PDB file of C-alpha atoms in Angstrom:
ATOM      1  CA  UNK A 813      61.162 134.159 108.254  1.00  0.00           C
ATOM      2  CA  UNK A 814      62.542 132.687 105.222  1.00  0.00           C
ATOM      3  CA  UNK A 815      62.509 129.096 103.555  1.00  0.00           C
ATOM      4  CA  UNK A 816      65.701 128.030 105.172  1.00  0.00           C
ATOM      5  CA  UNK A 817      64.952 129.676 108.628  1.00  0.00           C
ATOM      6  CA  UNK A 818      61.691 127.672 109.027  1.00  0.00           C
ATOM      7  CA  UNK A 819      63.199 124.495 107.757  1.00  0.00           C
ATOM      8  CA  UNK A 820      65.618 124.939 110.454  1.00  0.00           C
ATOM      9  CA  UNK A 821      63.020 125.496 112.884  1.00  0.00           C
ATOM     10  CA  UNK A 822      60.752 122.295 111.917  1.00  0.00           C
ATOM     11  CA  UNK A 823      63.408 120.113 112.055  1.00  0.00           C
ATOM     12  CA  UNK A 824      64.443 121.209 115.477  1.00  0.00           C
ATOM     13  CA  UNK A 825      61.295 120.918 116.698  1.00  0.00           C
ATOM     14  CA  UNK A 826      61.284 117.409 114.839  1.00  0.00           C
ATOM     15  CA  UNK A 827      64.145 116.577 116.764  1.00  0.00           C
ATOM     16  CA  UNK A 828      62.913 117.877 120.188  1.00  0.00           C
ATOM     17  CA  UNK A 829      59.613 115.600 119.724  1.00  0.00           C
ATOM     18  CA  UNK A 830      61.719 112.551 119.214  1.00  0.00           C
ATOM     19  CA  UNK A 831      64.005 112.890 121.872  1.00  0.00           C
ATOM     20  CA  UNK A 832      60.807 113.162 124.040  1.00  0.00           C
ATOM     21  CA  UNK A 833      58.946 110.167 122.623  1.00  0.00           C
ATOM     22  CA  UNK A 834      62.257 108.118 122.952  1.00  0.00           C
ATOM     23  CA  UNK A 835      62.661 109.032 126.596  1.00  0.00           C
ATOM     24  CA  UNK A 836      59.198 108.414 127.493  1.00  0.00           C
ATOM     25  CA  UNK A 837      59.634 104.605 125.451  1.00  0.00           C
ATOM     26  CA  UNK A 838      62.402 104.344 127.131  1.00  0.00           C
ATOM     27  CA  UNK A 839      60.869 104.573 130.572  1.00  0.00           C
ATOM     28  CA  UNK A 840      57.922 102.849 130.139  1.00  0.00           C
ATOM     29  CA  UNK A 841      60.218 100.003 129.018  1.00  0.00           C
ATOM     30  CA  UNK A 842      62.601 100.452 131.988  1.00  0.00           C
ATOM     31  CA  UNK A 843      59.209 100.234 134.294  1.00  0.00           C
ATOM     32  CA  UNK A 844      57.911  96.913 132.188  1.00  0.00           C
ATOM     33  CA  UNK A 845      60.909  95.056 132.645  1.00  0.00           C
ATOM     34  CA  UNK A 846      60.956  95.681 136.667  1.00  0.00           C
ATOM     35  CA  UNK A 847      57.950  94.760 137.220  1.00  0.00           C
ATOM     36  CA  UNK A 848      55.377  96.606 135.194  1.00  0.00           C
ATOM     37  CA  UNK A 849      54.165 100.247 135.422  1.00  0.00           C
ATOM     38  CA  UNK A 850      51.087  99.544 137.547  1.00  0.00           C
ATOM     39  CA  UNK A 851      53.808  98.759 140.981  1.00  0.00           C
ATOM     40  CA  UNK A 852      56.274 101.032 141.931  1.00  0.00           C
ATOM     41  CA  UNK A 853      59.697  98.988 141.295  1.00  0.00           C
ATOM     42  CA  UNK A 854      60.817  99.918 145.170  1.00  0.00           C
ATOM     43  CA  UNK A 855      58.013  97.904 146.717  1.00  0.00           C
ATOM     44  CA  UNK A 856      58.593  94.622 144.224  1.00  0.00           C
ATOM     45  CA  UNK A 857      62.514  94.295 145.400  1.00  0.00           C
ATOM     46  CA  UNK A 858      63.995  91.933 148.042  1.00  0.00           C
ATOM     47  CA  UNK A 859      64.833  93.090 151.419  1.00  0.00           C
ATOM     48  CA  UNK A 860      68.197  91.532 151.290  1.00  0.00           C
ATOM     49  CA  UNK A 861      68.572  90.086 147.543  1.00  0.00           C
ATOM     50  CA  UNK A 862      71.527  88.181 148.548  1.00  0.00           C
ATOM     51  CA  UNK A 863      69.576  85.520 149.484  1.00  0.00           C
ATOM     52  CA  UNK A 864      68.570  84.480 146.543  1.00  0.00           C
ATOM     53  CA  UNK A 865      70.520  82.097 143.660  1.00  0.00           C
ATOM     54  CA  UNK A 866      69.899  81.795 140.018  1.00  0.00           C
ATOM     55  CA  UNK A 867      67.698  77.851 140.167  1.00  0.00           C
ATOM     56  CA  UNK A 868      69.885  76.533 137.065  1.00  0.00           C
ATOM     57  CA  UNK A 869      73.944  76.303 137.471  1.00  0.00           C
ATOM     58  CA  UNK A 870      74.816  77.309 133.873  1.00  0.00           C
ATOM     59  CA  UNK A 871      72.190  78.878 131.390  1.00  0.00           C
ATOM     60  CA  UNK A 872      70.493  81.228 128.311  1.00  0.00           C
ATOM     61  CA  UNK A 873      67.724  83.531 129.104  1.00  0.00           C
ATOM     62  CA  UNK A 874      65.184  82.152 126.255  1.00  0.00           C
ATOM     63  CA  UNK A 875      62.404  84.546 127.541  1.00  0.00           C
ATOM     64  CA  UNK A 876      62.538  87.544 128.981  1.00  0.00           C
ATOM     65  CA  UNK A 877      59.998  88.895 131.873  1.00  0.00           C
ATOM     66  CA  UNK A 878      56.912  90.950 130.347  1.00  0.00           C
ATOM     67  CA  UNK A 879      54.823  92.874 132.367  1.00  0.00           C
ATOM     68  CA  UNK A 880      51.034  92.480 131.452  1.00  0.00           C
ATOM     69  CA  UNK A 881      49.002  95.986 131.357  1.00  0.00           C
ATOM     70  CA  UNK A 882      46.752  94.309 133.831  1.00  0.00           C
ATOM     71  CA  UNK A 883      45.892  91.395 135.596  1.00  0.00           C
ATOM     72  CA  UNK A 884      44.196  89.663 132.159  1.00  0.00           C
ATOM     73  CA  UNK A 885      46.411  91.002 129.016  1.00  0.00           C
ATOM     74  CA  UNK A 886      49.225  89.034 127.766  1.00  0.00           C
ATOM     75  CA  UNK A 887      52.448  89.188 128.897  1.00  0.00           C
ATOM     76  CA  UNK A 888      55.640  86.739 130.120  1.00  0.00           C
ATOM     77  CA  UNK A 889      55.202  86.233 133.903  1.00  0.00           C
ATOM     78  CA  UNK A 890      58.047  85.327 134.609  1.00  0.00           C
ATOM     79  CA  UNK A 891      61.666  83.968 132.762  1.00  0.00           C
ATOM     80  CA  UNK A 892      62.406  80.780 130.315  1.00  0.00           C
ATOM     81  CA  UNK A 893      65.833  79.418 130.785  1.00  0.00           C
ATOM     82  CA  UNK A 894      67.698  77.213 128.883  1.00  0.00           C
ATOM     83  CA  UNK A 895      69.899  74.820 130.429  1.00  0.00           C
ATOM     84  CA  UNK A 896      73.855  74.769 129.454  1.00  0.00           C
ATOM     85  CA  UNK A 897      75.362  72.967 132.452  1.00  0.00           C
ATOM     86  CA  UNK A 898      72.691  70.430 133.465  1.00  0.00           C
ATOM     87  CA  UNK A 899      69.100  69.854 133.963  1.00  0.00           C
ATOM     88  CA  UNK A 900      69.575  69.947 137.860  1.00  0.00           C
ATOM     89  CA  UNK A 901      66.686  73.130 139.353  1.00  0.00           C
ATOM     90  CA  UNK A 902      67.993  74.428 142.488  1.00  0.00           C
ATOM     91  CA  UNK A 903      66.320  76.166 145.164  1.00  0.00           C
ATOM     92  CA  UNK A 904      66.392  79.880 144.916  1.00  0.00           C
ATOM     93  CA  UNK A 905      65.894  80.690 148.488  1.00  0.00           C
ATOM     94  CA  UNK A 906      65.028  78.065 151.365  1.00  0.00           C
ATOM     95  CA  UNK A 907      61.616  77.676 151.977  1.00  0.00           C
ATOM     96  CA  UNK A 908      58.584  74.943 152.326  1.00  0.00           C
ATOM     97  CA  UNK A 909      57.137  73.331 148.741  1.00  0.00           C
ATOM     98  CA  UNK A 910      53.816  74.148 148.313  1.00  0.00           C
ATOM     99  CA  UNK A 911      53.114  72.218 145.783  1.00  0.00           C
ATOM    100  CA  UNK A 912      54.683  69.689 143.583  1.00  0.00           C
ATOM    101  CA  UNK A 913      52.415  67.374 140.668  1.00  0.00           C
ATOM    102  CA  UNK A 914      51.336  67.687 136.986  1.00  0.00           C
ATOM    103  CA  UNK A 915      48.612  70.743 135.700  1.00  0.00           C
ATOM    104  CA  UNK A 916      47.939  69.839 132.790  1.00  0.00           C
ATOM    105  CA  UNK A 917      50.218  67.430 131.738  1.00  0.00           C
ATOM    106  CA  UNK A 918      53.179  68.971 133.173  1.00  0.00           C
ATOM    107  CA  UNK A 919      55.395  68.990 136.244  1.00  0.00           C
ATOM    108  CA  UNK A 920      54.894  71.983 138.445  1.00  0.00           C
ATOM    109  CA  UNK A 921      56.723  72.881 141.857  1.00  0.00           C
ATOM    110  CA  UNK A 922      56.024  75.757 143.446  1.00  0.00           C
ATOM    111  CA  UNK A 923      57.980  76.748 146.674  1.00  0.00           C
ATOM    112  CA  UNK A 924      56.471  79.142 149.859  1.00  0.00           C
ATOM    113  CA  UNK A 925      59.760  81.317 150.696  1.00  0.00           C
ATOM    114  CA  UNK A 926      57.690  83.872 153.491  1.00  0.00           C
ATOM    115  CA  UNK A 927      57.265  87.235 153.228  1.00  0.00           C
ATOM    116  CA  UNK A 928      54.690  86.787 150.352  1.00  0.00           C
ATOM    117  CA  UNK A 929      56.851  85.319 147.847  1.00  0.00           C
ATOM    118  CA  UNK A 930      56.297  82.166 146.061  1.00  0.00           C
ATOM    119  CA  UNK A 931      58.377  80.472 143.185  1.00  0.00           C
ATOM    120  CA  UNK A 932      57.122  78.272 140.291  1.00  0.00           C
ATOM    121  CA  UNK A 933      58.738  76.093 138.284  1.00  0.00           C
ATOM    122  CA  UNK A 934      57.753  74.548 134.993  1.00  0.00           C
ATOM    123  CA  UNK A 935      58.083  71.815 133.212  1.00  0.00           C
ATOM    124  CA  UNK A 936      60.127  70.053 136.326  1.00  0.00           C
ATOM    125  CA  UNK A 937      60.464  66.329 137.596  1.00  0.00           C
ATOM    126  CA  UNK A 938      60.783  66.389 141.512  1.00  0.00           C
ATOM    127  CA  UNK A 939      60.607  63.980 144.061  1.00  0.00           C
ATOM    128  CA  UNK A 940      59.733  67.029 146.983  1.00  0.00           C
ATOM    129  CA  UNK A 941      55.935  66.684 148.097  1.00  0.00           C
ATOM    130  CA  UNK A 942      54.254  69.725 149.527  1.00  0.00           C
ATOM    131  CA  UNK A 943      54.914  70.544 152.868  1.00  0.00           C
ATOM    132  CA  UNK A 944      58.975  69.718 152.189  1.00  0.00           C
ATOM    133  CA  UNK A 945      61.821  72.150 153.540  1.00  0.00           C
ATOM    134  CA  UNK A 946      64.065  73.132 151.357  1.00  0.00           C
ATOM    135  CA  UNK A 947      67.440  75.648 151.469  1.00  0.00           C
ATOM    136  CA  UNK A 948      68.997  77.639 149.193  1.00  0.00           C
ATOM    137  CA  UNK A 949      70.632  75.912 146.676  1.00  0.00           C
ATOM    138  CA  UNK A 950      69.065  72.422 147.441  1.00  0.00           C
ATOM    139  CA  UNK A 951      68.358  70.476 144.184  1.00  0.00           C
ATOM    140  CA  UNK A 952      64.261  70.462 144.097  1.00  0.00           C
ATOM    141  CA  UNK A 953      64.162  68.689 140.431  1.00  0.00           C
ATOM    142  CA  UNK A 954      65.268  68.746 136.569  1.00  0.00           C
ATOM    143  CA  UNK A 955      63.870  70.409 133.595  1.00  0.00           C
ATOM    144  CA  UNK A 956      61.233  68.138 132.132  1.00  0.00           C
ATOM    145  CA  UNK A 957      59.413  68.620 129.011  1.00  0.00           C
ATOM    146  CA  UNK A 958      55.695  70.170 128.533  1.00  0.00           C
ATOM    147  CA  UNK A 959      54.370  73.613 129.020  1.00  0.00           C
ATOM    148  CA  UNK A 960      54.407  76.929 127.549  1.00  0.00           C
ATOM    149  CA  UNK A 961      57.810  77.049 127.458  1.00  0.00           C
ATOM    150  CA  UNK A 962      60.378  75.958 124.467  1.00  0.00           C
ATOM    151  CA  UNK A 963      61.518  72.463 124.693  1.00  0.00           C
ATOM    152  CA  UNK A 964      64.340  72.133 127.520  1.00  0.00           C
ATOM    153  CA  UNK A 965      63.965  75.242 128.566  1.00  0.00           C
ATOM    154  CA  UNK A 966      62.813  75.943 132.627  1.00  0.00           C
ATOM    155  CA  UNK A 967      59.898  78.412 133.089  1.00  0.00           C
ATOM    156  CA  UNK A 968      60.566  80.663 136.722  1.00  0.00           C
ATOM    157  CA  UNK A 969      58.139  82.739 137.853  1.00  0.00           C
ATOM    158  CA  UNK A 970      57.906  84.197 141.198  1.00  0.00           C
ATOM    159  CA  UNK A 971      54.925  86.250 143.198  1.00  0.00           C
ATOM    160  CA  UNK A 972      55.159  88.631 145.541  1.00  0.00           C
ATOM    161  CA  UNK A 973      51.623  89.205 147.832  1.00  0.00           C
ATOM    162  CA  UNK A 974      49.969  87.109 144.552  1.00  0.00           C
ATOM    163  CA  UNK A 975      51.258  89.321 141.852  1.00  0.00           C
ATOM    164  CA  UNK A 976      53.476  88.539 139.473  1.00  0.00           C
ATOM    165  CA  UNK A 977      57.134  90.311 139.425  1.00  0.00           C
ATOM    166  CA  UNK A 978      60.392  90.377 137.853  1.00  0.00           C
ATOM    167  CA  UNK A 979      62.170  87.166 139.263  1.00  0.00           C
ATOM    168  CA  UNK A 980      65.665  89.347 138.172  1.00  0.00           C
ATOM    169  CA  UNK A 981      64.549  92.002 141.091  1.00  0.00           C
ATOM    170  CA  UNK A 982      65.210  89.060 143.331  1.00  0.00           C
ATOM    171  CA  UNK A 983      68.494  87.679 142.002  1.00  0.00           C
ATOM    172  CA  UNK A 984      70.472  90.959 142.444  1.00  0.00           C
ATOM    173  CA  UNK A 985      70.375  91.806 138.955  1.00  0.00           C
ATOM    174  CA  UNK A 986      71.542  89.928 135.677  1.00  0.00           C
ATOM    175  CA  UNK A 987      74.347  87.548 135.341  1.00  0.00           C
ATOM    176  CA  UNK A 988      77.829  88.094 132.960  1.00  0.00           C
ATOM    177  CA  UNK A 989      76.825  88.523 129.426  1.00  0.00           C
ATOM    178  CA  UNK A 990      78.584  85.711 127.509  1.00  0.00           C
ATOM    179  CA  UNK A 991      78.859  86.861 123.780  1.00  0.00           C
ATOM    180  CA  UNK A 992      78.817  83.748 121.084  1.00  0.00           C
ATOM    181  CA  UNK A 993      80.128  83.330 118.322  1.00  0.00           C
ATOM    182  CA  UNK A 994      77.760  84.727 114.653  1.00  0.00           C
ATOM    183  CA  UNK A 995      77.118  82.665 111.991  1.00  0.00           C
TER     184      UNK A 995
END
């Protein structure tokens, strides 16, 4: 085989390896952004995700969701939003507040919607105490400041059975890109 033959021949396999290792990134980023690779993505999706409503009326994802590797390793659980309408947190699905008071300094309501899923929200002011009904779309509170997330911005987290999931596998998938202006 000559020179040119064999260069021919490295760089194609060159180019097979990469379109491998692309396609398995690929998927193990497809599988960390619905829900992590340690659950299948079929048993972390609603039954009927139509029942559920983004909790802020107009808004910027700050923070995406980031699976951890496991139950100790770093990772986003949950999604930071950043108000553009108004600070006003809605309900994303009716269901009984669980709990509503400060953790360290900051507000924290969490909301008991059945089936094994519970929603957080942080930092938030609310007047609900636990043991309060709510329904979709009620207003439960407004973005406070505190927490983990930037300032203004509304952490949501949601748990399915006690693990942390996607809360986008519950909204029926992501809303309208809006592009903005550069520079």
């Amino acid at each position: 085989m000559g020179t040119s033959a064999r260069g021919r021949t490295a760089r194609s396999v060159g180019l097979v390896m990469l379109v491998v290792l692309v396609g398995a990134a690929a998927t193990a980023t497809d599988a960390a952004a619905f829900g992590g690779a340690h659950r299948p993505v079929a048993s972390t999706v609603s039954d009927d995700t139509r029942a559920w409503t983004w909790p802020l009326a107009g808004f910027r994802l700050d923070e995406p969701y980031s699976a951890p590797a496991h139950d100790y390793a770093p990772g986003h659980r949950g999604i930071d939003l950043r108000p553009l309408g108004g600070p006003q947190v809605m309900a994303p699905a009716g269901g009984i507040v669980a709990f509503s008071g400060a953790v360290a300094g900051r507000g924290i309501l969490t909301i008991d919607h059945g089936d094994g899923l519970v929603t957080t929200f942080e930092p938030i002011e609310s007047e609900l105490r636990a043991g309060d009904a709510v329904a979709r779309g009620d207003e439960v509170g407004v973005v406070a400041l505190g927490g983990h997330s930037a300032p203004g911005a509304l952490h949501f987290g949601v748990r399915r059975d006690g693990e942390y999931i996607n809360p986008l596998l519950l909204l029926g998938g992501v809303p309208r890109a809006v592009l903005l202006p550069c520079c």
